[in-house]
Amino acid sequence: MNVTKAELVISAVKPEQYPDGLLPEFALAGRSNVGKSSFINKMINRKNLARTSSKPGKTQTLNFYLINESLYFVDVPGYGFAKVSKKEREAWGKMMETYFTTREQLRAVVLIVDLRHPPTKDDVMMYEFLKHYEIPAIIVATKADKVPKGKWQKHQKVVRETLNIADGDELIVFSAETGQGKEEAWAALERFF
């Protein structure tokens, strides 16, 4: 997809704040600091529409990015960050669960994991949550530029087995640095338009 327009429309914490309309939405989930913002920026050819941070736990709202006035990327709070209070984590969890389970415009969740490491327990729980609620998932294993190309298959196998990826769910090797996997990611998303 050739992105010509992208903007942050709203940062929401409750359903009344979600954008109106029926445009397809794709939520981006993953642990804190896995590279969700970098994924967004690479996908839309922008340096910093989605703010990247070295400080985990920065995203605390559902951030709706309108792309080409035809779809939304929804950046959700990262999980697995220890320096956030239990009460805050519970509030985020409730906010995300409400969005994931009630939003009709949600077409799929892009679950972003780090190709360099086996998926965490939180990654597994997130994937199982999506499967339980029959929400389509696209798994993006990012930071591929940090893994020698000859080892990608081995790392993909670990991701596939740890998450127990269901038949039909795609696993895409991605790099926000090199653009590796960008076309494949758009192709996977476009199947849900």
GROMACS .gro file of C-alpha atoms in nm:
model
  193
    1MET     CA    1   0.000   0.000   0.000
    2ASN     CA    2   0.125   0.345  -0.087
    3VAL     CA    3   0.059   0.560   0.221
    4THR     CA    4   0.003   0.925   0.133
    5LYS     CA    5  -0.172   1.039   0.450
    6ALA     CA    6  -0.141   0.932   0.812
    7GLU     CA    7  -0.245   1.108   1.130
    8LEU     CA    8  -0.306   1.040   1.496
    9VAL     CA    9  -0.680   1.101   1.531
   10ILE     CA   10  -0.745   1.030   1.898
   11SER     CA   11  -0.597   0.870   2.208
   12ALA     CA   12  -0.887   0.689   2.372
   13VAL     CA   13  -0.942   0.517   2.704
   14LYS     CA   14  -1.311   0.428   2.672
   15PRO     CA   15  -1.548   0.320   2.391
   16GLU     CA   16  -1.726   0.659   2.371
   17GLN     CA   17  -1.395   0.808   2.254
   18TYR     CA   18  -1.337   0.560   1.970
   19PRO     CA   19  -1.367   0.711   1.621
   20ASP     CA   20  -1.707   0.692   1.452
   21GLY     CA   21  -1.751   0.514   1.122
   22LEU     CA   22  -1.693   0.167   0.987
   23LEU     CA   23  -1.333   0.181   0.864
   24PRO     CA   24  -1.135  -0.138   0.931
   25GLU     CA   25  -0.908  -0.130   1.235
   26PHE     CA   26  -0.590  -0.325   1.306
   27ALA     CA   27  -0.466  -0.331   1.664
   28LEU     CA   28  -0.094  -0.355   1.731
   29ALA     CA   29  -0.014  -0.555   2.042
   30GLY     CA   30   0.314  -0.659   2.196
   31ARG     CA   31   0.527  -0.623   2.504
   32SER     CA   32   0.662  -0.284   2.601
   33ASN     CA   33   0.955  -0.173   2.387
   34VAL     CA   34   0.914  -0.451   2.128
   35GLY     CA   35   0.891  -0.195   1.847
   36LYS     CA   36   0.521  -0.125   1.787
   37SER     CA   37   0.582   0.245   1.715
   38SER     CA   38   0.876   0.163   1.486
   39PHE     CA   39   0.650  -0.086   1.302
   40ILE     CA   40   0.385   0.184   1.250
   41ASN     CA   41   0.639   0.440   1.131
   42LYS     CA   42   0.799   0.198   0.882
   43MET     CA   43   0.461   0.082   0.748
   44ILE     CA   44   0.351   0.440   0.679
   45ASN     CA   45   0.691   0.574   0.561
   46ARG     CA   46   0.718   0.827   0.842
   47LYS     CA   47   1.003   0.887   1.084
   48ASN     CA   48   0.807   0.967   1.398
   49LEU     CA   49   0.431   0.988   1.364
   50ALA     CA   50   0.417   0.718   1.631
   51ARG     CA   51   0.651   0.831   1.906
   52THR     CA   52   0.924   0.584   1.986
   53SER     CA   53   1.068   0.584   2.334
   54SER     CA   54   1.347   0.417   2.522
   55LYS     CA   55   1.115   0.434   2.824
   56PRO     CA   56   0.892   0.124   2.830
   57GLY     CA   57   0.526   0.166   2.921
   58LYS     CA   58   0.493   0.502   2.743
   59THR     CA   59   0.172   0.418   2.554
   60GLN     CA   60  -0.111   0.427   2.807
   61THR     CA   61  -0.407   0.482   2.575
   62LEU     CA   62  -0.551   0.332   2.258
   63ASN     CA   63  -0.393   0.550   1.989
   64PHE     CA   64  -0.595   0.555   1.665
   65TYR     CA   65  -0.388   0.637   1.355
   66LEU     CA   66  -0.594   0.706   1.042
   67ILE     CA   67  -0.412   0.579   0.731
   68ASN     CA   68  -0.507   0.709   0.383
   69GLU     CA   69  -0.852   0.782   0.526
   70SER     CA   70  -0.928   0.414   0.466
   71LEU     CA   71  -0.816   0.222   0.779
   72TYR     CA   72  -0.686   0.264   1.133
   73PHE     CA   73  -0.381   0.130   1.312
   74VAL     CA   74  -0.463   0.114   1.682
   75ASP     CA   75  -0.155   0.117   1.904
   76VAL     CA   76  -0.244  -0.041   2.238
   77PRO     CA   77  -0.041  -0.026   2.563
   78GLY     CA   78   0.251  -0.266   2.574
   79TYR     CA   79   0.238  -0.545   2.828
   80GLY     CA   80   0.496  -0.699   3.056
   81PHE     CA   81   0.641  -0.375   3.189
   82ALA     CA   82   0.729  -0.408   3.558
   83LYS     CA   83   0.754  -0.040   3.661
   84VAL     CA   84   0.381   0.022   3.628
   85SER     CA   85   0.156  -0.026   3.930
   86LYS     CA   86  -0.063  -0.335   3.947
   87LYS     CA   87  -0.370  -0.108   3.951
   88GLU     CA   88  -0.257   0.067   3.630
   89ARG     CA   89  -0.186  -0.267   3.461
   90GLU     CA   90  -0.534  -0.390   3.554
   91ALA     CA   91  -0.692  -0.071   3.414
   92TRP     CA   92  -0.497  -0.113   3.087
   93GLY     CA   93  -0.596  -0.478   3.071
   94LYS     CA   94  -0.965  -0.394   3.113
   95MET     CA   95  -0.942  -0.114   2.853
   96MET     CA   96  -0.774  -0.347   2.602
   97GLU     CA   97  -1.010  -0.638   2.672
   98THR     CA   98  -1.311  -0.410   2.617
   99TYR     CA   99  -1.167  -0.290   2.286
  100PHE     CA  100  -1.064  -0.636   2.161
  101THR     CA  101  -1.392  -0.806   2.251
  102THR     CA  102  -1.649  -0.540   2.159
  103ARG     CA  103  -1.512  -0.338   1.867
  104GLU     CA  104  -1.685  -0.449   1.546
  105GLN     CA  105  -1.441  -0.255   1.326
  106LEU     CA  106  -1.145  -0.459   1.458
  107ARG     CA  107  -1.041  -0.685   1.170
  108ALA     CA  108  -0.723  -0.840   1.310
  109VAL     CA  109  -0.454  -0.795   1.572
  110VAL     CA  110  -0.091  -0.762   1.469
  111LEU     CA  111   0.098  -0.935   1.748
  112ILE     CA  112   0.453  -0.802   1.746
  113VAL     CA  113   0.724  -1.022   1.898
  114ASP     CA  114   1.103  -0.997   1.899
  115LEU     CA  115   1.257  -1.244   1.651
  116ARG     CA  116   1.577  -1.256   1.859
  117HIS     CA  117   1.413  -1.413   2.163
  118PRO     CA  118   1.150  -1.679   2.230
  119PRO     CA  119   0.806  -1.522   2.287
  120THR     CA  120   0.741  -1.436   2.652
  121LYS     CA  121   0.466  -1.581   2.872
  122ASP     CA  122   0.278  -1.255   2.811
  123ASP     CA  123   0.310  -1.303   2.433
  124VAL     CA  124   0.169  -1.655   2.467
  125MET     CA  125  -0.118  -1.530   2.688
  126MET     CA  126  -0.198  -1.254   2.437
  127TYR     CA  127  -0.203  -1.500   2.146
  128GLU     CA  128  -0.420  -1.744   2.342
  129PHE     CA  129  -0.658  -1.458   2.430
  130LEU     CA  130  -0.693  -1.374   2.059
  131LYS     CA  131  -0.757  -1.737   1.969
  132HIS     CA  132  -1.009  -1.774   2.253
  133TYR     CA  133  -1.211  -1.478   2.121
  134GLU     CA  134  -1.159  -1.588   1.758
  135ILE     CA  135  -0.984  -1.262   1.671
  136PRO     CA  136  -0.763  -1.303   1.363
  137ALA     CA  137  -0.394  -1.262   1.438
  138ILE     CA  138  -0.097  -1.168   1.222
  139ILE     CA  139   0.231  -1.236   1.400
  140VAL     CA  140   0.514  -0.999   1.313
  141ALA     CA  141   0.860  -1.104   1.436
  142THR     CA  142   1.053  -0.779   1.436
  143LYS     CA  143   1.417  -0.677   1.474
  144ALA     CA  144   1.516  -0.921   1.196
  145ASP     CA  145   1.812  -0.695   1.111
  146LYS     CA  146   1.965  -0.802   1.444
  147VAL     CA  147   1.958  -1.172   1.349
  148PRO     CA  148   2.179  -1.317   1.071
  149LYS     CA  149   1.957  -1.409   0.775
  150GLY     CA  150   2.080  -1.769   0.788
  151LYS     CA  151   1.927  -1.805   1.137
  152TRP     CA  152   1.584  -1.658   1.057
  153GLN     CA  153   1.424  -1.998   0.996
  154LYS     CA  154   1.549  -2.134   1.328
  155HIS     CA  155   1.414  -1.828   1.512
  156GLN     CA  156   1.082  -1.845   1.323
  157LYS     CA  157   1.046  -2.207   1.429
  158VAL     CA  158   1.093  -2.107   1.796
  159VAL     CA  159   0.830  -1.832   1.761
  160ARG     CA  160   0.589  -2.065   1.580
  161GLU     CA  161   0.629  -2.344   1.839
  162THR     CA  162   0.629  -2.122   2.150
  163LEU     CA  163   0.309  -1.944   2.045
  164ASN     CA  164   0.166  -2.266   1.896
  165ILE     CA  165   0.060  -2.064   1.592
  166ALA     CA  166  -0.265  -2.187   1.439
  167ASP     CA  167  -0.292  -2.288   1.074
  168GLY     CA  168  -0.384  -1.983   0.871
  169ASP     CA  169  -0.220  -1.729   1.104
  170GLU     CA  170   0.074  -1.566   0.931
  171LEU     CA  171   0.421  -1.518   1.074
  172ILE     CA  172   0.609  -1.235   0.906
  173VAL     CA  173   0.978  -1.159   0.959
  174PHE     CA  174   1.011  -0.781   0.984
  175SER     CA  175   1.269  -0.507   1.029
  176ALA     CA  176   1.185  -0.142   1.088
  177GLU     CA  177   1.548  -0.067   1.001
  178THR     CA  178   1.564  -0.230   0.657
  179GLY     CA  179   1.195  -0.254   0.561
  180GLN     CA  180   1.218  -0.635   0.546
  181GLY     CA  181   0.864  -0.779   0.559
  182LYS     CA  182   0.684  -0.450   0.496
  183GLU     CA  183   0.520  -0.565   0.171
  184GLU     CA  184   0.425  -0.899   0.328
  185ALA     CA  185   0.271  -0.719   0.627
  186TRP     CA  186   0.060  -0.493   0.402
  187ALA     CA  187  -0.048  -0.796   0.197
  188ALA     CA  188  -0.155  -0.975   0.518
  189LEU     CA  189  -0.352  -0.669   0.636
  190GLU     CA  190  -0.518  -0.615   0.298
  191ARG     CA  191  -0.679  -0.957   0.316
  192PHE     CA  192  -0.899  -0.817   0.595
  193PHE     CA  193  -1.015  -0.494   0.425
   0.00000   0.00000   0.00000
